[in-house]
Short mmCIF file of C-alpha atoms in Angstrom, two decimals:
data_model
loop_
_atom_site.label_atom_id
_atom_site.label_comp_id
_atom_site.label_asym_id
_atom_site.label_seq_id
_atom_site.Cartn_x
_atom_site.Cartn_y
_atom_site.Cartn_z
CA MET A 1 -60.89 -31.07 44.51
CA LYS A 2 -60.84 -27.26 44.45
CA LEU A 3 -57.92 -27.22 46.93
CA THR A 4 -56.05 -29.85 44.92
CA ARG A 5 -56.63 -27.90 41.72
CA ARG A 6 -55.29 -24.70 43.36
CA ILE A 7 -52.19 -26.50 44.58
CA LEU A 8 -51.51 -27.96 41.17
CA MET A 9 -52.08 -24.64 39.43
CA GLY A 10 -49.84 -22.88 41.95
CA ALA A 11 -47.10 -25.43 41.43
CA ALA A 12 -47.37 -25.02 37.66
CA VAL A 13 -47.20 -21.22 37.88
CA GLY A 14 -44.28 -21.43 40.30
CA GLY A 15 -42.46 -23.83 38.01
CA TYR A 16 -43.04 -21.51 35.05
CA ILE A 17 -41.66 -18.53 36.96
CA LEU A 18 -38.59 -20.51 38.02
CA SER A 19 -37.93 -21.77 34.51
CA ALA A 20 -38.44 -18.30 33.03
CA GLY A 21 -36.08 -16.85 35.61
CA ALA A 22 -33.48 -19.47 34.78
CA ALA A 23 -33.86 -18.69 31.10
CA MET A 24 -33.34 -14.97 31.74
CA ALA A 25 -30.33 -15.46 34.02
CA LYS A 26 -27.13 -14.16 32.47
CA THR A 27 -23.50 -14.97 33.02
CA GLU A 28 -21.84 -11.71 34.05
CA LEU A 29 -18.18 -11.30 33.18
CA THR A 30 -15.91 -8.69 34.70
CA PHE A 31 -13.34 -7.14 32.37
CA TRP A 32 -10.47 -5.00 33.73
CA SER A 33 -8.30 -2.54 31.82
CA TRP A 34 -5.94 0.40 32.33
CA ARG A 35 -7.23 2.10 29.17
CA GLN A 36 -9.48 4.67 30.81
CA GLU A 37 -9.42 6.87 27.71
CA ASP A 38 -10.92 4.02 25.63
CA LYS A 39 -13.91 3.41 27.92
CA ALA A 40 -16.56 4.61 25.46
CA PHE A 41 -15.14 2.36 22.74
CA TYR A 42 -15.14 -0.73 24.94
CA GLN A 43 -18.66 -0.05 26.16
CA ASP A 44 -19.82 0.05 22.54
CA VAL A 45 -17.92 -3.18 21.78
CA ILE A 46 -19.54 -4.84 24.79
CA LYS A 47 -23.01 -3.86 23.54
CA LYS A 48 -22.28 -5.53 20.21
CA PHE A 49 -20.97 -8.65 21.92
CA GLU A 50 -24.00 -8.83 24.23
CA ALA A 51 -26.33 -8.55 21.22
CA LYS A 52 -24.50 -11.50 19.67
CA GLU A 53 -24.35 -13.48 22.93
CA PRO A 54 -27.51 -12.43 24.88
CA GLU A 55 -26.84 -14.94 27.67
CA ILE A 56 -23.61 -13.10 28.61
CA SER A 57 -23.13 -9.61 30.06
CA VAL A 58 -19.80 -7.84 30.55
CA LYS A 59 -18.94 -5.30 33.24
CA PHE A 60 -16.00 -3.10 32.17
CA GLU A 61 -13.81 -1.58 34.88
CA THR A 62 -10.73 0.63 34.47
CA TYR A 63 -7.88 1.58 36.78
CA ALA A 64 -5.15 4.22 36.62
CA PRO A 65 -2.30 2.95 34.39
CA GLU A 66 0.38 3.59 36.99
CA ASN A 67 -1.45 1.46 39.58
CA TYR A 68 -3.00 -1.17 37.33
CA GLN A 69 -0.32 -3.84 37.44
CA THR A 70 -0.12 -3.70 41.25
CA ILE A 71 -3.91 -3.80 41.72
CA LEU A 72 -4.24 -6.66 39.24
CA SER A 73 -1.37 -8.71 40.70
CA THR A 74 -2.73 -8.28 44.23
CA ALA A 75 -6.21 -9.43 43.22
CA LEU A 76 -4.93 -12.42 41.26
CA ALA A 77 -2.61 -13.48 44.10
CA ALA A 78 -5.63 -13.50 46.41
CA GLY A 79 -7.50 -15.82 44.02
CA ARG A 80 -9.82 -13.08 42.81
CA GLY A 81 -9.55 -10.58 39.99
CA PRO A 82 -11.64 -10.20 36.83
CA ASP A 83 -12.75 -12.94 34.46
CA VAL A 84 -11.20 -11.23 31.44
CA ILE A 85 -8.04 -9.16 31.81
CA GLN A 86 -6.37 -6.62 29.59
CA VAL A 87 -2.73 -7.52 30.16
CA ARG A 88 0.53 -6.01 29.05
CA ALA A 89 3.13 -7.86 27.01
CA TYR A 90 6.65 -9.27 27.27
CA GLY A 91 8.12 -9.02 30.79
CA ASN A 92 4.97 -7.57 32.35
CA LEU A 93 2.96 -10.48 30.96
CA GLU A 94 5.41 -12.97 32.44
CA SER A 95 5.01 -11.47 35.92
CA ILE A 96 1.38 -12.65 36.03
CA ALA A 97 1.56 -15.66 33.69
CA THR A 98 4.47 -17.36 35.49
CA PRO A 99 2.57 -17.79 38.80
CA GLY A 100 -0.28 -19.48 36.91
CA TYR A 101 -2.81 -16.64 37.13
CA LEU A 102 -3.73 -16.79 33.42
CA LEU A 103 -5.38 -19.47 31.30
CA ALA A 104 -3.16 -20.77 28.51
CA LEU A 105 -4.76 -20.29 25.09
CA ASP A 106 -4.40 -22.47 22.02
CA LYS A 107 -6.00 -22.65 18.59
CA GLN A 108 -8.44 -25.31 19.75
CA ALA A 109 -9.92 -23.07 22.44
CA VAL A 110 -9.34 -19.85 20.48
CA PRO A 111 -9.18 -20.62 16.74
CA GLU A 112 -8.91 -16.88 16.09
CA LEU A 113 -5.25 -16.98 17.20
CA ALA A 114 -4.67 -17.82 13.54
CA ASN A 115 -5.64 -14.20 12.78
CA PHE A 116 -2.36 -12.91 14.27
CA PRO A 117 1.24 -12.86 13.01
CA ASP A 118 3.70 -14.98 14.96
CA SER A 119 5.54 -11.89 16.21
CA ALA A 120 2.35 -10.62 17.87
CA LEU A 121 1.66 -13.97 19.53
CA ALA A 122 5.28 -14.09 20.73
CA ALA A 123 4.64 -10.91 22.74
CA GLU A 124 1.94 -12.77 24.70
CA THR A 125 3.89 -16.03 25.06
CA LEU A 126 5.49 -17.22 28.29
CA ARG A 127 9.09 -18.12 27.45
CA ALA A 128 9.20 -20.88 30.08
CA ASP A 129 6.53 -23.05 28.44
CA GLY A 130 6.05 -21.54 24.98
CA LYS A 131 2.30 -21.11 25.50
CA VAL A 132 0.20 -18.10 24.50
CA TYR A 133 -1.65 -16.42 27.36
CA ALA A 134 -3.44 -13.50 25.71
CA VAL A 135 -4.96 -12.33 22.44
CA PRO A 136 -2.84 -9.35 21.21
CA PHE A 137 -4.63 -6.03 20.94
CA ALA A 138 -2.38 -3.32 19.44
CA THR A 139 0.71 -2.69 17.34
CA GLN A 140 2.71 0.35 18.44
CA THR A 141 5.37 2.01 16.33
CA MET A 142 7.98 4.59 17.24
CA LEU A 143 8.30 7.33 14.65
CA VAL A 144 8.09 11.08 14.15
CA VAL A 145 4.73 12.85 13.98
CA TYR A 146 4.85 16.18 12.16
CA ASN A 147 2.56 19.16 11.57
CA LYS A 148 1.96 19.34 7.83
CA LYS A 149 0.84 22.97 7.91
CA ILE A 150 4.00 24.10 9.67
CA PHE A 151 6.11 22.16 7.18
CA LYS A 152 4.23 23.63 4.21
CA ASP A 153 4.38 27.21 5.52
CA ALA A 154 8.11 26.82 6.20
CA GLY A 155 8.74 25.30 2.77
CA VAL A 156 10.29 22.09 4.13
CA ASN A 157 9.70 18.38 3.58
CA PRO A 158 10.05 15.24 5.74
CA PRO A 159 13.71 14.15 5.76
CA GLN A 160 15.07 10.90 4.37
CA THR A 161 18.61 11.03 5.78
CA TRP A 162 20.09 12.26 9.05
CA ASP A 163 21.81 15.16 7.28
CA GLU A 164 18.45 16.18 5.84
CA LEU A 165 16.97 16.09 9.36
CA VAL A 166 19.73 18.38 10.61
CA ALA A 167 19.15 20.76 7.70
CA LEU A 168 15.40 20.66 8.36
CA THR A 169 15.84 21.66 12.01
CA GLN A 170 18.12 24.53 10.97
CA ALA A 171 15.58 25.77 8.44
CA LEU A 172 12.80 25.68 11.02
CA LYS A 173 14.86 27.48 13.66
CA ALA A 174 15.76 30.17 11.11
CA LYS A 175 12.02 30.89 10.95
CA ASN A 176 11.73 30.90 14.78
CA ILE A 177 9.93 27.56 14.81
CA THR A 178 10.74 25.01 17.52
CA PRO A 179 11.63 21.83 15.57
CA PHE A 180 10.74 19.20 18.22
CA ALA A 181 8.21 19.54 21.04
CA ASN A 182 9.96 16.84 23.07
CA GLY A 183 11.24 17.28 26.59
CA THR A 184 13.21 14.77 28.64
CA ALA A 185 11.99 15.35 32.22
CA THR A 186 9.65 12.33 32.08
CA ALA A 187 12.08 9.41 32.11
CA TRP A 188 10.14 6.92 29.95
CA GLN A 189 9.90 9.45 27.12
CA ASN A 190 13.63 9.16 26.55
CA GLU A 191 13.18 5.57 25.43
CA THR A 192 10.54 6.55 22.87
CA ILE A 193 12.73 9.38 21.58
CA VAL A 194 15.67 7.00 21.09
CA ALA A 195 13.53 4.54 19.12
CA ALA A 196 11.73 7.21 17.09
CA LEU A 197 14.93 8.92 15.95
CA LEU A 198 17.65 6.26 16.00
CA SER A 199 16.15 2.96 14.78
CA SER A 200 17.42 3.41 11.22
CA GLN A 201 20.82 4.40 12.58
CA LEU A 202 21.05 1.15 14.55
CA GLY A 203 19.45 -1.31 12.14
CA LYS A 204 18.24 -4.89 12.27
CA GLN A 205 21.77 -6.29 12.19
CA PHE A 206 22.60 -4.41 15.38
CA GLU A 207 19.59 -5.98 17.08
CA ASP A 208 20.61 -9.44 15.85
CA ASP A 209 24.17 -8.91 17.09
CA ILE A 210 22.95 -7.72 20.51
CA VAL A 211 20.62 -10.69 20.93
CA SER A 212 23.27 -13.21 19.92
CA GLY A 213 26.02 -11.56 21.97
CA LYS A 214 28.20 -10.73 18.96
CA ALA A 215 27.95 -7.13 20.14
CA ASN A 216 26.89 -5.29 23.28
CA PHE A 217 25.78 -1.74 24.01
CA THR A 218 29.32 -0.36 23.98
CA ASP A 219 29.33 -1.10 20.23
CA PRO A 220 30.29 1.95 18.11
CA ARG A 221 26.95 1.75 16.29
CA PHE A 222 25.12 2.44 19.54
CA VAL A 223 27.60 5.01 20.85
CA ASN A 224 27.56 6.94 17.56
CA ALA A 225 23.76 6.91 17.48
CA LEU A 226 23.67 8.36 21.00
CA ALA A 227 26.10 11.06 19.90
CA LYS A 228 23.75 12.03 17.05
CA LEU A 229 20.85 12.15 19.49
CA LYS A 230 22.84 14.43 21.77
CA ASP A 231 23.51 16.78 18.84
CA ILE A 232 19.91 16.87 17.61
CA SER A 233 18.55 17.46 21.13
CA THR A 234 19.48 21.15 20.81
CA ASN A 235 16.34 21.30 18.66
CA PHE A 236 14.01 20.01 21.36
CA ALA A 237 11.65 22.21 23.38
CA PRO A 238 13.25 25.26 25.06
CA ASN A 239 14.83 24.15 28.37
CA PHE A 240 13.86 20.61 27.38
CA THR A 241 15.50 18.87 30.35
CA GLY A 242 12.80 20.41 32.56
CA VAL A 243 9.89 19.79 30.17
CA ASP A 244 7.71 16.81 31.09
CA TYR A 245 5.63 14.56 28.84
CA ALA A 246 2.31 16.40 29.25
CA SER A 247 3.95 19.76 28.52
CA SER A 248 5.63 18.33 25.41
CA GLN A 249 2.28 17.11 24.16
CA GLN A 250 0.64 20.47 24.75
CA LEU A 251 3.44 22.29 22.94
CA PHE A 252 2.82 20.15 19.86
CA VAL A 253 -0.98 20.22 20.07
CA ALA A 254 -0.91 24.02 20.26
CA GLY A 255 1.08 24.19 17.01
CA ARG A 256 4.13 25.65 18.72
CA ALA A 257 6.50 22.94 17.49
CA ALA A 258 6.81 21.18 14.14
CA MET A 259 7.57 17.59 15.19
CA PHE A 260 7.10 15.10 18.02
CA ALA A 261 9.35 12.05 18.35
CA GLY A 262 7.32 9.29 19.99
CA GLY A 263 4.74 6.59 19.41
CA SER A 264 2.00 6.17 16.83
CA PHE A 265 -0.38 6.15 19.81
CA GLU A 266 0.13 9.92 20.05
CA VAL A 267 -1.77 10.63 16.85
CA ALA A 268 -5.27 9.95 18.19
CA ASN A 269 -4.51 11.94 21.33
CA PHE A 270 -3.23 14.93 19.34
CA LYS A 271 -6.22 14.87 16.99
CA GLY A 272 -8.58 14.46 19.91
CA GLN A 273 -7.25 17.59 21.56
CA ASN A 274 -6.99 19.60 18.35
CA PRO A 275 -9.09 18.15 15.47
CA SER A 276 -7.83 20.85 13.10
CA LEU A 277 -4.29 19.46 13.13
CA ASP A 278 -3.15 18.07 9.79
CA LEU A 279 -0.60 15.45 10.75
CA GLY A 280 1.88 13.22 8.97
CA VAL A 281 4.36 10.59 10.10
CA PHE A 282 7.82 9.50 9.01
CA ALA A 283 10.29 6.83 10.04
CA SER A 284 13.65 7.56 11.62
CA PRO A 285 16.09 8.98 9.05
CA VAL A 286 18.87 6.79 7.68
CA ALA A 287 22.59 7.54 7.97
CA LYS A 288 22.98 7.67 4.19
CA ALA A 289 20.75 7.27 1.15
CA GLY A 290 20.12 3.64 0.33
CA ASP A 291 20.25 2.39 3.93
CA GLU A 292 17.27 0.45 5.24
CA ARG A 293 14.74 2.75 6.85
CA LEU A 294 13.10 1.40 9.98
CA ILE A 295 10.63 2.10 12.71
CA ALA A 296 10.71 0.40 16.12
CA ARG A 297 7.68 -1.81 16.78
CA TYR A 298 6.17 -3.61 19.75
CA TYR A 299 2.87 -5.24 20.64
CA ASP A 300 1.03 -3.41 23.37
CA GLY A 301 -0.62 -6.08 25.47
CA GLY A 302 -3.57 -8.39 25.01
CA TYR A 303 -6.78 -9.89 26.39
CA ALA A 304 -6.40 -12.82 28.79
CA VAL A 305 -8.65 -15.12 30.83
CA ASN A 306 -8.27 -15.53 34.59
CA ALA A 307 -7.20 -19.12 35.25
CA LYS A 308 -9.49 -19.24 38.30
CA THR A 309 -12.63 -17.92 36.66
CA ASP A 310 -15.70 -20.12 37.07
CA LYS A 311 -17.04 -18.63 33.81
CA LYS A 312 -14.40 -19.99 31.48
CA ASP A 313 -16.67 -20.72 28.51
CA ALA A 314 -18.22 -17.26 28.55
CA ALA A 315 -14.83 -15.60 29.02
CA LEU A 316 -13.39 -17.48 26.06
CA LYS A 317 -16.34 -16.41 23.90
CA PHE A 318 -15.62 -12.78 24.72
CA VAL A 319 -11.87 -13.13 24.09
CA ARG A 320 -12.58 -14.84 20.76
CA PHE A 321 -14.83 -11.93 19.84
CA LEU A 322 -11.90 -9.57 20.56
CA ALA A 323 -9.73 -11.53 18.11
CA THR A 324 -11.88 -11.13 14.99
CA PRO A 325 -11.11 -8.90 11.97
CA ASP A 326 -14.37 -7.04 12.55
CA TYR A 327 -13.23 -6.13 16.06
CA GLY A 328 -9.73 -5.24 14.83
CA THR A 329 -11.19 -2.97 12.16
CA ALA A 330 -13.39 -1.17 14.71
CA PHE A 331 -10.47 -0.87 17.14
CA THR A 332 -8.19 0.61 14.47
CA ASN A 333 -10.66 3.04 12.96
CA THR A 334 -12.23 4.24 16.20
CA LEU A 335 -9.09 4.60 18.29
CA LYS A 336 -6.67 5.36 15.40
CA ASN A 337 -4.52 2.65 16.97
CA LEU A 338 -3.27 -0.17 14.77
CA SER A 339 -4.63 -3.65 15.49
CA PRO A 340 -2.30 -6.59 14.69
CA ILE A 341 -5.22 -8.70 13.43
CA LYS A 342 -4.87 -9.82 9.82
CA GLY A 343 -7.49 -8.67 7.35
CA ILE A 344 -8.52 -5.43 9.02
CA LYS A 345 -9.75 -2.53 6.87
CA ILE A 346 -8.08 0.79 7.69
CA GLU A 347 -10.08 3.90 6.81
CA ASP A 348 -7.92 6.69 8.25
CA ALA A 349 -5.12 7.94 5.96
CA ILE A 350 -2.54 8.53 8.68
CA THR A 351 -3.21 5.10 10.20
CA GLN A 352 -2.67 3.62 6.75
CA ASP A 353 0.69 5.39 6.67
CA VAL A 354 1.57 3.99 10.09
CA ALA A 355 0.66 0.48 8.89
CA LYS A 356 2.95 0.85 5.86
CA LEU A 357 5.85 1.97 8.05
CA ALA A 358 5.21 -0.95 10.43
CA ASP A 359 5.96 -3.36 7.59
CA ASN A 360 9.66 -2.48 7.85
CA SER A 361 10.70 -2.55 11.45
CA MET A 362 13.06 -3.64 14.17
CA SER A 363 12.08 -4.31 17.77
CA TYR A 364 11.43 -1.60 20.30
CA LEU A 365 14.60 -3.06 21.66
CA MET A 366 14.64 -2.64 25.43
CA LEU A 367 10.96 -3.46 25.94
CA VAL A 368 10.95 -6.49 23.65
CA ARG A 369 14.34 -7.92 24.65
CA PHE A 370 15.42 -6.59 28.04
CA ARG A 371 12.38 -5.88 30.21
CA TYR A 372 12.24 -9.33 31.81
CA GLN A 373 14.79 -8.89 34.61
CA GLU A 374 16.22 -6.19 36.83
CA PRO A 375 17.72 -3.75 36.19
CA SER A 376 15.34 -3.40 33.27
CA GLY A 377 16.95 -2.40 29.99
CA SER A 378 14.24 0.21 29.61
CA VAL A 379 15.01 1.83 32.95
CA LEU A 380 18.74 1.78 32.18
CA LEU A 381 18.22 3.39 28.78
CA GLN A 382 15.75 5.97 30.07
CA SER A 383 17.86 7.15 32.99
CA ASN A 384 21.20 7.21 31.18
CA VAL A 385 19.87 8.96 28.08
CA GLN A 386 18.27 11.49 30.41
CA LYS A 387 21.72 12.13 31.92
CA LEU A 388 23.35 12.20 28.49
CA LEU A 389 20.99 14.84 27.15
CA ALA A 390 21.37 16.87 30.35
CA GLY A 391 25.13 16.99 29.76
CA GLN A 392 25.94 14.76 32.73
CA GLN A 393 27.39 11.89 30.67
CA THR A 394 29.15 11.34 27.38
CA PRO A 395 27.68 8.90 24.84
CA GLU A 396 30.43 6.44 25.78
CA GLN A 397 29.61 6.71 29.49
CA ALA A 398 25.87 6.31 28.91
CA ALA A 399 26.44 3.24 26.73
CA ALA A 400 28.82 1.70 29.30
CA GLU A 401 26.32 2.15 32.15
CA ILE A 402 23.50 0.62 30.12
CA ASN A 403 25.69 -2.32 29.19
CA LYS A 404 26.93 -2.80 32.75
CA GLY A 405 23.40 -3.13 34.11
CA ILE A 406 22.21 -5.61 31.50
CA ALA A 407 25.39 -7.67 31.78
CA THR A 408 24.51 -8.52 35.40
CA TYR A 409 21.96 -11.04 34.11
CA TYR A 410 22.37 -11.33 30.33
CA LYS A 411 24.78 -14.20 29.73
CA PRO A 412 25.79 -13.27 26.15
CA PHE A 413 27.28 -10.05 27.58
CA GLN A 414 29.27 -11.97 30.20
CA LYS A 415 31.64 -13.68 27.77
#
């Protein structure tokens, strides 16, 4: 009887331990990103998610941005990779969605997709099947960031028209102030400069005409805009053709230049390096008073689920969490980077200004429209504008080369 009682008691204790262990077992998700600079933010977000969903844990891993797409594609092709993936948008999304590596999302599985404007969802949609494959995470705008103290000390104001911009640069140079910190040695920066300074010169109708094939990149509107860029580039950093992206940033952060033509994503970086900077933003100047003033906008990636994950339910819970207004508000106010989620509350004044400018926009044209095939419209623009500003091409030649490359695959240009 004693032996039987011991056996029964042992079995009961063993069963309790097993059941307790099962109860404490968590589903661990892996989450990959290229946003190394945002690691502290995501770790905090994960803590909040884990408090809400105690049966799930999330391991956050980051990779260098320049290697991320290759590392991710290699892992996914081998049937591995993370459960939740921070993916890029447009053409880069298609490169991993087309082979079937990502789980298609709909409003039944992720009701929070209703929190996003259609334009944001379009950035994470595969054109071949019209399905959404990621929850969008950021809105990026191309504009001009300026140092308010330098402007005030120089007695100048943000320009409305292109002529006012020219006069502004002349006034700054007369006081021995470098107007723009920008250099052109880093190729991709040339695309941001074009969008930041020329969007209002080009206009929404130009984009519509390009997309429909009514016009191409040899259009006088594009050529004339490039000519204006060539003229204004004399106000970039000294010896700007040899100045790379990091050096341009440092020139502005140090207060040695008044303006920086680039993305809204620069603001948090500038303030992080020099918290004393008092910054403002303005949209690209118009050709003449009364013209529509625009910024260039794109959606900077999203959160996707690996199609081969065996933790689909947990992964979807996490992705849904990343699609809520509460998350979007935290993302915007912590990172000073605008979330596309509807209903967010923006605390920071400059981010509020960026959001207002984003209401009147055209596409960040080459990324949104022409980064799906080779030669990429972005690469064509970057390299030819680099040559233009170095004096190696005329605006007409740069435009013709850009158009020639895109016409190899874009049927509306082949008429």
